[in-house]
């Protein structure tokens, strides 16, 4: 199947700093990507839909100025957590739809963010 | 999400069958999925079923769908230690990529 990578896999930062997480589709193009957040022992919550060439669509309750999304190319979407605080510590996972069609999504391995 | 519910824990002996259950509320669901997540990793799609099907089998995995009761189950035959993970069921609506996940069932396989 298609491969989605994320970088970094883990990041620890100080409170108040900004952190950028990259999501790449390695062998296919993705005009749409999705960003999820997962708290410990909880489900994945969709944060936003990243759209190449246009603004991201955010889910209700997600601050767009806090979580900046840029779909820079057909293979790269970035999520920047601005002015990070300890409550932003979480596991962030991106996904991209199957380029062959259907409703399947391919998930990245996730990024563990810890804000001190 | 709150639209998809799962039991949180399942403990099973190695070699036995595991059955993980899930209920969903949206009758417009088109695809129903089972994902596996190992510790510290992303999600791996195990299998999915289209809503007009009752059953799908793929090697050790059997998915049963009761559309009337909005109930989905995943049976893992001959459960192995490598099957220990969190299993999420999820749904999407027709022509919509957005996934709604259940809270996940932690499966522990004991020797």
JSON list of C-alpha atoms in Angstrom, two decimals:
[
{"chain": "A", "resi": 1, "resn": "UNK", "atom": "CA", "xyz": [0.00, 0.00, 0.00]},
{"chain": "A", "resi": 2, "resn": "UNK", "atom": "CA", "xyz": [0.89, 3.67, -0.17]},
{"chain": "A", "resi": 3, "resn": "UNK", "atom": "CA", "xyz": [3.27, 5.02, 2.47]},
{"chain": "A", "resi": 4, "resn": "UNK", "atom": "CA", "xyz": [2.81, 8.11, 4.60]},
{"chain": "A", "resi": 5, "resn": "UNK", "atom": "CA", "xyz": [5.69, 9.33, 6.73]},
{"chain": "A", "resi": 6, "resn": "UNK", "atom": "CA", "xyz": [5.85, 11.84, 9.55]},
{"chain": "A", "resi": 7, "resn": "UNK", "atom": "CA", "xyz": [8.75, 13.80, 10.93]},
{"chain": "A", "resi": 8, "resn": "UNK", "atom": "CA", "xyz": [9.81, 14.02, 13.65]},
{"chain": "A", "resi": 9, "resn": "UNK", "atom": "CA", "xyz": [8.59, 10.89, 15.38]},
{"chain": "A", "resi": 10, "resn": "UNK", "atom": "CA", "xyz": [9.17, 12.47, 18.77]},
{"chain": "A", "resi": 11, "resn": "UNK", "atom": "CA", "xyz": [9.73, 16.03, 19.87]},
{"chain": "A", "resi": 12, "resn": "UNK", "atom": "CA", "xyz": [10.18, 17.63, 23.25]},
{"chain": "A", "resi": 13, "resn": "UNK", "atom": "CA", "xyz": [9.97, 21.37, 23.49]},
{"chain": "A", "resi": 14, "resn": "UNK", "atom": "CA", "xyz": [9.71, 24.13, 26.04]},
{"chain": "A", "resi": 15, "resn": "UNK", "atom": "CA", "xyz": [6.47, 25.88, 26.75]},
{"chain": "A", "resi": 16, "resn": "UNK", "atom": "CA", "xyz": [5.99, 28.90, 24.50]},
{"chain": "A", "resi": 17, "resn": "UNK", "atom": "CA", "xyz": [7.93, 27.59, 21.54]},
{"chain": "A", "resi": 18, "resn": "UNK", "atom": "CA", "xyz": [6.48, 26.49, 18.19]},
{"chain": "A", "resi": 19, "resn": "UNK", "atom": "CA", "xyz": [6.83, 23.02, 16.76]},
{"chain": "A", "resi": 20, "resn": "UNK", "atom": "CA", "xyz": [6.43, 21.95, 13.14]},
{"chain": "A", "resi": 21, "resn": "UNK", "atom": "CA", "xyz": [5.36, 18.43, 12.22]},
{"chain": "A", "resi": 22, "resn": "UNK", "atom": "CA", "xyz": [5.66, 17.20, 8.64]},
{"chain": "A", "resi": 23, "resn": "UNK", "atom": "CA", "xyz": [3.46, 14.68, 6.90]},
{"chain": "A", "resi": 24, "resn": "UNK", "atom": "CA", "xyz": [4.61, 13.29, 3.56]},
{"chain": "A", "resi": 25, "resn": "UNK", "atom": "CA", "xyz": [3.06, 10.95, 1.05]},
{"chain": "A", "resi": 26, "resn": "UNK", "atom": "CA", "xyz": [6.10, 9.06, -0.19]},
{"chain": "A", "resi": 27, "resn": "UNK", "atom": "CA", "xyz": [5.01, 7.40, -3.40]},
{"chain": "A", "resi": 28, "resn": "UNK", "atom": "CA", "xyz": [1.78, 9.12, -4.32]},
{"chain": "A", "resi": 29, "resn": "UNK", "atom": "CA", "xyz": [0.23, 12.55, -4.48]},
{"chain": "A", "resi": 30, "resn": "UNK", "atom": "CA", "xyz": [-2.30, 13.71, -1.95]},
{"chain": "A", "resi": 31, "resn": "UNK", "atom": "CA", "xyz": [-4.38, 16.81, -2.55]},
{"chain": "A", "resi": 32, "resn": "UNK", "atom": "CA", "xyz": [-6.01, 16.17, 0.80]},
{"chain": "A", "resi": 33, "resn": "UNK", "atom": "CA", "xyz": [-4.49, 15.09, 4.07]},
{"chain": "A", "resi": 34, "resn": "UNK", "atom": "CA", "xyz": [-5.97, 14.81, 7.54]},
{"chain": "A", "resi": 35, "resn": "UNK", "atom": "CA", "xyz": [-4.54, 15.67, 10.93]},
{"chain": "A", "resi": 36, "resn": "UNK", "atom": "CA", "xyz": [-5.66, 13.79, 14.02]},
{"chain": "A", "resi": 37, "resn": "UNK", "atom": "CA", "xyz": [-4.85, 14.15, 17.67]},
{"chain": "A", "resi": 38, "resn": "UNK", "atom": "CA", "xyz": [-4.84, 11.27, 20.09]},
{"chain": "A", "resi": 39, "resn": "UNK", "atom": "CA", "xyz": [-4.74, 11.61, 23.85]},
{"chain": "A", "resi": 40, "resn": "UNK", "atom": "CA", "xyz": [-3.44, 8.71, 25.93]},
{"chain": "A", "resi": 41, "resn": "UNK", "atom": "CA", "xyz": [-5.79, 5.75, 25.89]},
{"chain": "A", "resi": 42, "resn": "UNK", "atom": "CA", "xyz": [-8.33, 7.69, 23.86]},
{"chain": "A", "resi": 43, "resn": "UNK", "atom": "CA", "xyz": [-9.58, 7.74, 20.33]},
{"chain": "A", "resi": 44, "resn": "UNK", "atom": "CA", "xyz": [-8.31, 9.79, 17.43]},
{"chain": "A", "resi": 45, "resn": "UNK", "atom": "CA", "xyz": [-9.99, 13.12, 17.02]},
{"chain": "A", "resi": 46, "resn": "UNK", "atom": "CA", "xyz": [-9.96, 14.77, 13.63]},
{"chain": "A", "resi": 47, "resn": "UNK", "atom": "CA", "xyz": [-8.45, 18.24, 13.94]},
{"chain": "A", "resi": 48, "resn": "UNK", "atom": "CA", "xyz": [-8.48, 19.50, 10.38]},
{"chain": "A", "resi": 49, "resn": "UNK", "atom": "CA", "xyz": [-8.46, 18.65, 6.71]},
{"chain": "A", "resi": 50, "resn": "UNK", "atom": "CA", "xyz": [-5.43, 19.94, 4.86]},
{"chain": "A", "resi": 51, "resn": "UNK", "atom": "CA", "xyz": [-6.10, 20.99, 1.26]},
{"chain": "A", "resi": 52, "resn": "UNK", "atom": "CA", "xyz": [-3.37, 21.55, -1.30]},
{"chain": "A", "resi": 53, "resn": "UNK", "atom": "CA", "xyz": [-3.70, 25.00, -2.79]},
{"chain": "A", "resi": 54, "resn": "UNK", "atom": "CA", "xyz": [-6.31, 26.27, -0.37]},
{"chain": "A", "resi": 55, "resn": "UNK", "atom": "CA", "xyz": [-6.95, 26.85, 3.30]},
{"chain": "A", "resi": 56, "resn": "UNK", "atom": "CA", "xyz": [-7.31, 24.01, 5.72]},
{"chain": "A", "resi": 57, "resn": "UNK", "atom": "CA", "xyz": [-10.73, 23.13, 7.05]},
{"chain": "A", "resi": 58, "resn": "UNK", "atom": "CA", "xyz": [-10.78, 22.95, 10.84]},
{"chain": "A", "resi": 59, "resn": "UNK", "atom": "CA", "xyz": [-13.13, 20.90, 12.98]},
{"chain": "A", "resi": 60, "resn": "UNK", "atom": "CA", "xyz": [-15.26, 22.62, 15.54]},
{"chain": "A", "resi": 61, "resn": "UNK", "atom": "CA", "xyz": [-13.33, 23.59, 18.65]},
{"chain": "A", "resi": 62, "resn": "UNK", "atom": "CA", "xyz": [-9.89, 23.49, 17.00]},
{"chain": "A", "resi": 63, "resn": "UNK", "atom": "CA", "xyz": [-8.09, 26.84, 17.06]},
{"chain": "A", "resi": 64, "resn": "UNK", "atom": "CA", "xyz": [-6.76, 27.56, 13.59]},
{"chain": "A", "resi": 65, "resn": "UNK", "atom": "CA", "xyz": [-4.32, 30.17, 14.90]},
{"chain": "A", "resi": 66, "resn": "UNK", "atom": "CA", "xyz": [-2.96, 27.67, 17.35]},
{"chain": "A", "resi": 67, "resn": "UNK", "atom": "CA", "xyz": [-2.60, 24.79, 14.91]},
{"chain": "A", "resi": 68, "resn": "UNK", "atom": "CA", "xyz": [-1.34, 26.18, 11.62]},
{"chain": "A", "resi": 69, "resn": "UNK", "atom": "CA", "xyz": [-1.64, 23.88, 8.64]},
{"chain": "A", "resi": 70, "resn": "UNK", "atom": "CA", "xyz": [0.11, 24.39, 5.35]},
{"chain": "A", "resi": 71, "resn": "UNK", "atom": "CA", "xyz": [-0.28, 22.01, 2.43]},
{"chain": "A", "resi": 72, "resn": "UNK", "atom": "CA", "xyz": [2.86, 23.12, 0.66]},
{"chain": "A", "resi": 73, "resn": "UNK", "atom": "CA", "xyz": [2.85, 20.60, -2.17]},
{"chain": "A", "resi": 74, "resn": "UNK", "atom": "CA", "xyz": [1.06, 17.51, -3.40]},
{"chain": "A", "resi": 75, "resn": "UNK", "atom": "CA", "xyz": [3.20, 15.38, -1.13]},
{"chain": "A", "resi": 76, "resn": "UNK", "atom": "CA", "xyz": [3.66, 17.53, 1.98]},
{"chain": "A", "resi": 77, "resn": "UNK", "atom": "CA", "xyz": [1.44, 18.93, 4.67]},
{"chain": "A", "resi": 78, "resn": "UNK", "atom": "CA", "xyz": [2.78, 20.57, 7.82]},
{"chain": "A", "resi": 79, "resn": "UNK", "atom": "CA", "xyz": [1.16, 21.15, 11.18]},
{"chain": "A", "resi": 80, "resn": "UNK", "atom": "CA", "xyz": [2.70, 23.86, 13.34]},
{"chain": "A", "resi": 81, "resn": "UNK", "atom": "CA", "xyz": [1.73, 23.99, 16.98]},
{"chain": "A", "resi": 82, "resn": "UNK", "atom": "CA", "xyz": [2.30, 27.63, 17.90]},
{"chain": "A", "resi": 83, "resn": "UNK", "atom": "CA", "xyz": [3.20, 28.81, 21.39]},
{"chain": "A", "resi": 84, "resn": "UNK", "atom": "CA", "xyz": [2.96, 25.28, 22.66]},
{"chain": "A", "resi": 85, "resn": "UNK", "atom": "CA", "xyz": [1.77, 24.57, 26.20]},
{"chain": "A", "resi": 86, "resn": "UNK", "atom": "CA", "xyz": [1.83, 21.36, 28.24]},
{"chain": "A", "resi": 87, "resn": "UNK", "atom": "CA", "xyz": [-1.83, 20.69, 27.40]},
{"chain": "A", "resi": 88, "resn": "UNK", "atom": "CA", "xyz": [-0.80, 20.45, 23.73]},
{"chain": "A", "resi": 89, "resn": "UNK", "atom": "CA", "xyz": [1.24, 17.37, 24.56]},
{"chain": "A", "resi": 90, "resn": "UNK", "atom": "CA", "xyz": [-0.30, 14.58, 22.55]},
{"chain": "A", "resi": 91, "resn": "UNK", "atom": "CA", "xyz": [0.18, 12.10, 19.73]},
{"chain": "A", "resi": 92, "resn": "UNK", "atom": "CA", "xyz": [-0.43, 13.71, 16.35]},
{"chain": "A", "resi": 93, "resn": "UNK", "atom": "CA", "xyz": [-1.22, 11.48, 13.38]},
{"chain": "A", "resi": 94, "resn": "UNK", "atom": "CA", "xyz": [-1.75, 12.41, 9.76]},
{"chain": "A", "resi": 95, "resn": "UNK", "atom": "CA", "xyz": [-3.40, 10.44, 7.00]},
{"chain": "A", "resi": 96, "resn": "UNK", "atom": "CA", "xyz": [-3.94, 10.63, 3.27]},
{"chain": "A", "resi": 97, "resn": "UNK", "atom": "CA", "xyz": [-6.66, 9.04, 1.16]},
{"chain": "A", "resi": 98, "resn": "UNK", "atom": "CA", "xyz": [-5.95, 6.08, -1.05]},
{"chain": "A", "resi": 99, "resn": "UNK", "atom": "CA", "xyz": [-4.82, 7.52, -4.39]},
{"chain": "A", "resi": 100, "resn": "UNK", "atom": "CA", "xyz": [-6.52, 4.64, -6.17]},
{"chain": "A", "resi": 101, "resn": "UNK", "atom": "CA", "xyz": [-9.91, 5.74, -4.92]},
{"chain": "A", "resi": 102, "resn": "UNK", "atom": "CA", "xyz": [-12.27, 4.24, -2.39]},
{"chain": "A", "resi": 103, "resn": "UNK", "atom": "CA", "xyz": [-12.59, 5.42, 1.18]},
{"chain": "A", "resi": 104, "resn": "UNK", "atom": "CA", "xyz": [-9.40, 3.94, 2.55]},
{"chain": "A", "resi": 105, "resn": "UNK", "atom": "CA", "xyz": [-6.85, 6.18, 4.26]},
{"chain": "A", "resi": 106, "resn": "UNK", "atom": "CA", "xyz": [-3.19, 5.58, 4.87]},
{"chain": "A", "resi": 107, "resn": "UNK", "atom": "CA", "xyz": [-1.85, 6.75, 8.22]},
{"chain": "A", "resi": 108, "resn": "UNK", "atom": "CA", "xyz": [1.50, 8.10, 9.17]},
{"chain": "A", "resi": 109, "resn": "UNK", "atom": "CA", "xyz": [3.34, 6.59, 12.14]},
{"chain": "A", "resi": 110, "resn": "UNK", "atom": "CA", "xyz": [2.51, 9.55, 14.36]},
{"chain": "A", "resi": 111, "resn": "UNK", "atom": "CA", "xyz": [4.48, 12.22, 16.19]},
{"chain": "A", "resi": 112, "resn": "UNK", "atom": "CA", "xyz": [4.70, 12.29, 19.96]},
{"chain": "A", "resi": 113, "resn": "UNK", "atom": "CA", "xyz": [4.82, 15.88, 21.18]},
{"chain": "A", "resi": 114, "resn": "UNK", "atom": "CA", "xyz": [5.80, 16.60, 24.76]},
{"chain": "A", "resi": 115, "resn": "UNK", "atom": "CA", "xyz": [5.71, 20.20, 25.95]},
{"chain": "A", "resi": 116, "resn": "UNK", "atom": "CA", "xyz": [7.59, 20.87, 29.17]},
{"chain": "B", "resi": 1, "resn": "UNK", "atom": "CA", "xyz": [-16.11, 9.78, 18.73]},
{"chain": "B", "resi": 2, "resn": "UNK", "atom": "CA", "xyz": [-19.27, 9.60, 20.53]},
{"chain": "B", "resi": 3, "resn": "UNK", "atom": "CA", "xyz": [-21.03, 8.10, 17.50]},
{"chain": "B", "resi": 4, "resn": "UNK", "atom": "CA", "xyz": [-18.95, 4.96, 17.58]},
{"chain": "B", "resi": 5, "resn": "UNK", "atom": "CA", "xyz": [-18.68, 2.91, 20.75]},
{"chain": "B", "resi": 6, "resn": "UNK", "atom": "CA", "xyz": [-16.46, 0.02, 21.73]},
{"chain": "B", "resi": 7, "resn": "UNK", "atom": "CA", "xyz": [-15.70, -1.89, 24.87]},
{"chain": "B", "resi": 8, "resn": "UNK", "atom": "CA", "xyz": [-12.37, -0.73, 26.22]},
{"chain": "B", "resi": 9, "resn": "UNK", "atom": "CA", "xyz": [-10.57, -3.92, 27.18]},
{"chain": "B", "resi": 10, "resn": "UNK", "atom": "CA", "xyz": [-10.36, -7.55, 26.12]},
{"chain": "B", "resi": 11, "resn": "UNK", "atom": "CA", "xyz": [-8.09, -10.23, 27.54]},
{"chain": "B", "resi": 12, "resn": "UNK", "atom": "CA", "xyz": [-7.71, -13.46, 25.62]},
{"chain": "B", "resi": 13, "resn": "UNK", "atom": "CA", "xyz": [-5.58, -16.56, 25.91]},
{"chain": "B", "resi": 14, "resn": "UNK", "atom": "CA", "xyz": [-3.11, -17.32, 23.13]},
{"chain": "B", "resi": 15, "resn": "UNK", "atom": "CA", "xyz": [-4.64, -19.63, 20.58]},
{"chain": "B", "resi": 16, "resn": "UNK", "atom": "CA", "xyz": [-8.23, -18.68, 21.44]},
{"chain": "B", "resi": 17, "resn": "UNK", "atom": "CA", "xyz": [-10.47, -16.49, 19.30]},
{"chain": "B", "resi": 18, "resn": "UNK", "atom": "CA", "xyz": [-10.91, -12.80, 20.06]},
{"chain": "B", "resi": 19, "resn": "UNK", "atom": "CA", "xyz": [-14.13, -10.97, 19.34]},
{"chain": "B", "resi": 20, "resn": "UNK", "atom": "CA", "xyz": [-14.15, -7.19, 19.45]},
{"chain": "B", "resi": 21, "resn": "UNK", "atom": "CA", "xyz": [-17.48, -5.43, 19.25]},
{"chain": "B", "resi": 22, "resn": "UNK", "atom": "CA", "xyz": [-18.47, -2.00, 18.05]},
{"chain": "B", "resi": 23, "resn": "UNK", "atom": "CA", "xyz": [-21.72, -0.10, 17.69]},
{"chain": "B", "resi": 24, "resn": "UNK", "atom": "CA", "xyz": [-22.35, 2.94, 15.58]},
{"chain": "B", "resi": 25, "resn": "UNK", "atom": "CA", "xyz": [-25.23, 5.33, 15.32]},
{"chain": "B", "resi": 26, "resn": "UNK", "atom": "CA", "xyz": [-25.15, 6.84, 11.85]},
{"chain": "B", "resi": 27, "resn": "UNK", "atom": "CA", "xyz": [-27.27, 4.78, 9.49]},
{"chain": "B", "resi": 28, "resn": "UNK", "atom": "CA", "xyz": [-25.68, 6.60, 6.55]},
{"chain": "B", "resi": 29, "resn": "UNK", "atom": "CA", "xyz": [-22.36, 4.93, 7.23]},
{"chain": "B", "resi": 30, "resn": "UNK", "atom": "CA", "xyz": [-20.95, 3.51, 4.04]},
{"chain": "B", "resi": 31, "resn": "UNK", "atom": "CA", "xyz": [-17.66, 1.95, 5.02]},
{"chain": "B", "resi": 32, "resn": "UNK", "atom": "CA", "xyz": [-16.79, 0.46, 8.39]},
{"chain": "B", "resi": 33, "resn": "UNK", "atom": "CA", "xyz": [-13.20, -0.18, 9.27]},
{"chain": "B", "resi": 34, "resn": "UNK", "atom": "CA", "xyz": [-11.02, -1.96, 11.73]},
{"chain": "B", "resi": 35, "resn": "UNK", "atom": "CA", "xyz": [-7.63, -0.43, 12.49]},
{"chain": "B", "resi": 36, "resn": "UNK", "atom": "CA", "xyz": [-4.84, -1.79, 14.65]},
{"chain": "B", "resi": 37, "resn": "UNK", "atom": "CA", "xyz": [-2.50, 0.41, 16.65]},
{"chain": "B", "resi": 38, "resn": "UNK", "atom": "CA", "xyz": [0.59, -0.98, 18.33]},
{"chain": "B", "resi": 39, "resn": "UNK", "atom": "CA", "xyz": [2.23, 0.97, 21.18]},
{"chain": "B", "resi": 40, "resn": "UNK", "atom": "CA", "xyz": [3.66, 4.30, 20.03]},
{"chain": "B", "resi": 41, "resn": "UNK", "atom": "CA", "xyz": [2.77, 3.67, 16.39]},
{"chain": "B", "resi": 42, "resn": "UNK", "atom": "CA", "xyz": [0.30, 4.89, 13.84]},
{"chain": "B", "resi": 43, "resn": "UNK", "atom": "CA", "xyz": [-2.73, 3.03, 12.61]},
{"chain": "B", "resi": 44, "resn": "UNK", "atom": "CA", "xyz": [-2.69, 0.03, 10.37]},
{"chain": "B", "resi": 45, "resn": "UNK", "atom": "CA", "xyz": [-5.80, -0.79, 8.39]},
{"chain": "B", "resi": 46, "resn": "UNK", "atom": "CA", "xyz": [-6.75, -4.40, 9.05]},
{"chain": "B", "resi": 47, "resn": "UNK", "atom": "CA", "xyz": [-9.90, -4.71, 7.06]},
{"chain": "B", "resi": 48, "resn": "UNK", "atom": "CA", "xyz": [-13.03, -2.88, 6.06]},
{"chain": "B", "resi": 49, "resn": "UNK", "atom": "CA", "xyz": [-16.52, -3.74, 5.01]},
{"chain": "B", "resi": 50, "resn": "UNK", "atom": "CA", "xyz": [-18.98, -1.96, 2.81]},
{"chain": "B", "resi": 51, "resn": "UNK", "atom": "CA", "xyz": [-22.33, -1.39, 4.44]},
{"chain": "B", "resi": 52, "resn": "UNK", "atom": "CA", "xyz": [-24.23, -3.58, 1.99]},
{"chain": "B", "resi": 53, "resn": "UNK", "atom": "CA", "xyz": [-22.25, -6.62, 3.11]},
{"chain": "B", "resi": 54, "resn": "UNK", "atom": "CA", "xyz": [-22.92, -8.90, 6.08]},
{"chain": "B", "resi": 55, "resn": "UNK", "atom": "CA", "xyz": [-19.59, -10.58, 6.40]},
{"chain": "B", "resi": 56, "resn": "UNK", "atom": "CA", "xyz": [-16.05, -10.40, 5.18]},
{"chain": "B", "resi": 57, "resn": "UNK", "atom": "CA", "xyz": [-13.29, -12.88, 5.85]},
{"chain": "B", "resi": 58, "resn": "UNK", "atom": "CA", "xyz": [-9.59, -12.31, 5.38]},
{"chain": "B", "resi": 59, "resn": "UNK", "atom": "CA", "xyz": [-7.32, -15.06, 6.67]},
{"chain": "B", "resi": 60, "resn": "UNK", "atom": "CA", "xyz": [-7.63, -15.00, 10.48]},
{"chain": "B", "resi": 61, "resn": "UNK", "atom": "CA", "xyz": [-9.96, -12.02, 10.46]},
{"chain": "B", "resi": 62, "resn": "UNK", "atom": "CA", "xyz": [-13.73, -12.18, 10.15]},
{"chain": "B", "resi": 63, "resn": "UNK", "atom": "CA", "xyz": [-15.87, -9.05, 10.13]},
{"chain": "B", "resi": 64, "resn": "UNK", "atom": "CA", "xyz": [-19.58, -9.32, 10.81]},
{"chain": "B", "resi": 65, "resn": "UNK", "atom": "CA", "xyz": [-21.97, -6.45, 10.19]},
{"chain": "B", "resi": 66, "resn": "UNK", "atom": "CA", "xyz": [-25.51, -6.29, 11.51]},
{"chain": "B", "resi": 67, "resn": "UNK", "atom": "CA", "xyz": [-26.83, -3.20, 9.83]},
{"chain": "B", "resi": 68, "resn": "UNK", "atom": "CA", "xyz": [-30.21, -3.40, 11.51]},
{"chain": "B", "resi": 69, "resn": "UNK", "atom": "CA", "xyz": [-28.64, -3.24, 14.97]},
{"chain": "B", "resi": 70, "resn": "UNK", "atom": "CA", "xyz": [-25.73, -1.06, 13.78]},
{"chain": "B", "resi": 71, "resn": "UNK", "atom": "CA", "xyz": [-23.33, -3.57, 15.23]},
{"chain": "B", "resi": 72, "resn": "UNK", "atom": "CA", "xyz": [-19.91, -4.46, 13.88]},
{"chain": "B", "resi": 73, "resn": "UNK", "atom": "CA", "xyz": [-17.58, -7.13, 15.16]},
{"chain": "B", "resi": 74, "resn": "UNK", "atom": "CA", "xyz": [-14.08, -8.32, 14.44]},
{"chain": "B", "resi": 75, "resn": "UNK", "atom": "CA", "xyz": [-13.13, -11.91, 15.15]},
{"chain": "B", "resi": 76, "resn": "UNK", "atom": "CA", "xyz": [-9.46, -12.87, 15.26]},
{"chain": "B", "resi": 77, "resn": "UNK", "atom": "CA", "xyz": [-8.95, -16.61, 15.05]},
{"chain": "B", "resi": 78, "resn": "UNK", "atom": "CA", "xyz": [-6.01, -18.31, 16.77]},
{"chain": "B", "resi": 79, "resn": "UNK", "atom": "CA", "xyz": [-4.98, -15.12, 18.57]},
{"chain": "B", "resi": 80, "resn": "UNK", "atom": "CA", "xyz": [-1.23, -14.63, 18.87]},
{"chain": "B", "resi": 81, "resn": "UNK", "atom": "CA", "xyz": [0.89, -12.45, 21.14]},
{"chain": "B", "resi": 82, "resn": "UNK", "atom": "CA", "xyz": [1.57, -10.17, 18.19]},
{"chain": "B", "resi": 83, "resn": "UNK", "atom": "CA", "xyz": [-2.14, -9.41, 18.10]},
{"chain": "B", "resi": 84, "resn": "UNK", "atom": "CA", "xyz": [-1.84, -7.48, 21.38]},
{"chain": "B", "resi": 85, "resn": "UNK", "atom": "CA", "xyz": [-2.70, -3.91, 20.42]},
{"chain": "B", "resi": 86, "resn": "UNK", "atom": "CA", "xyz": [-5.47, -1.36, 20.43]},
{"chain": "B", "resi": 87, "resn": "UNK", "atom": "CA", "xyz": [-8.18, -1.99, 17.85]},
{"chain": "B", "resi": 88, "resn": "UNK", "atom": "CA", "xyz": [-10.28, 0.87, 16.57]},
{"chain": "B", "resi": 89, "resn": "UNK", "atom": "CA", "xyz": [-13.46, 0.64, 14.63]},
{"chain": "B", "resi": 90, "resn": "UNK", "atom": "CA", "xyz": [-14.30, 3.59, 12.44]},
{"chain": "B", "resi": 91, "resn": "UNK", "atom": "CA", "xyz": [-16.93, 4.69, 9.95]},
{"chain": "B", "resi": 92, "resn": "UNK", "atom": "CA", "xyz": [-17.18, 7.01, 7.01]},
{"chain": "B", "resi": 93, "resn": "UNK", "atom": "CA", "xyz": [-20.13, 8.32, 5.12]},
{"chain": "B", "resi": 94, "resn": "UNK", "atom": "CA", "xyz": [-20.61, 8.06, 1.38]},
{"chain": "B", "resi": 95, "resn": "UNK", "atom": "CA", "xyz": [-18.14, 10.23, -0.56]},
{"chain": "B", "resi": 96, "resn": "UNK", "atom": "CA", "xyz": [-16.63, 11.53, 2.67]},
{"chain": "B", "resi": 97, "resn": "UNK", "atom": "CA", "xyz": [-13.12, 10.76, 3.76]},
{"chain": "B", "resi": 98, "resn": "UNK", "atom": "CA", "xyz": [-13.68, 11.83, 7.35]},
{"chain": "B", "resi": 99, "resn": "UNK", "atom": "CA", "xyz": [-13.29, 8.96, 9.76]},
{"chain": "B", "resi": 100, "resn": "UNK", "atom": "CA", "xyz": [-15.17, 8.76, 13.03]},
{"chain": "B", "resi": 101, "resn": "UNK", "atom": "CA", "xyz": [-13.33, 6.51, 15.44]},
{"chain": "B", "resi": 102, "resn": "UNK", "atom": "CA", "xyz": [-14.42, 4.57, 18.45]},
{"chain": "B", "resi": 103, "resn": "UNK", "atom": "CA", "xyz": [-12.36, 4.86, 21.64]},
{"chain": "B", "resi": 104, "resn": "UNK", "atom": "CA", "xyz": [-10.44, 1.69, 20.88]},
{"chain": "B", "resi": 105, "resn": "UNK", "atom": "CA", "xyz": [-10.37, -1.75, 22.48]},
{"chain": "B", "resi": 106, "resn": "UNK", "atom": "CA", "xyz": [-7.12, -2.77, 24.13]},
{"chain": "B", "resi": 107, "resn": "UNK", "atom": "CA", "xyz": [-6.55, -6.44, 23.44]},
{"chain": "B", "resi": 108, "resn": "UNK", "atom": "CA", "xyz": [-4.13, -8.26, 25.70]},
{"chain": "B", "resi": 109, "resn": "UNK", "atom": "CA", "xyz": [-3.06, -11.76, 24.73]},
{"chain": "B", "resi": 110, "resn": "UNK", "atom": "CA", "xyz": [-1.85, -13.88, 27.61]},
{"chain": "B", "resi": 111, "resn": "UNK", "atom": "CA", "xyz": [0.16, -17.06, 27.31]}
]
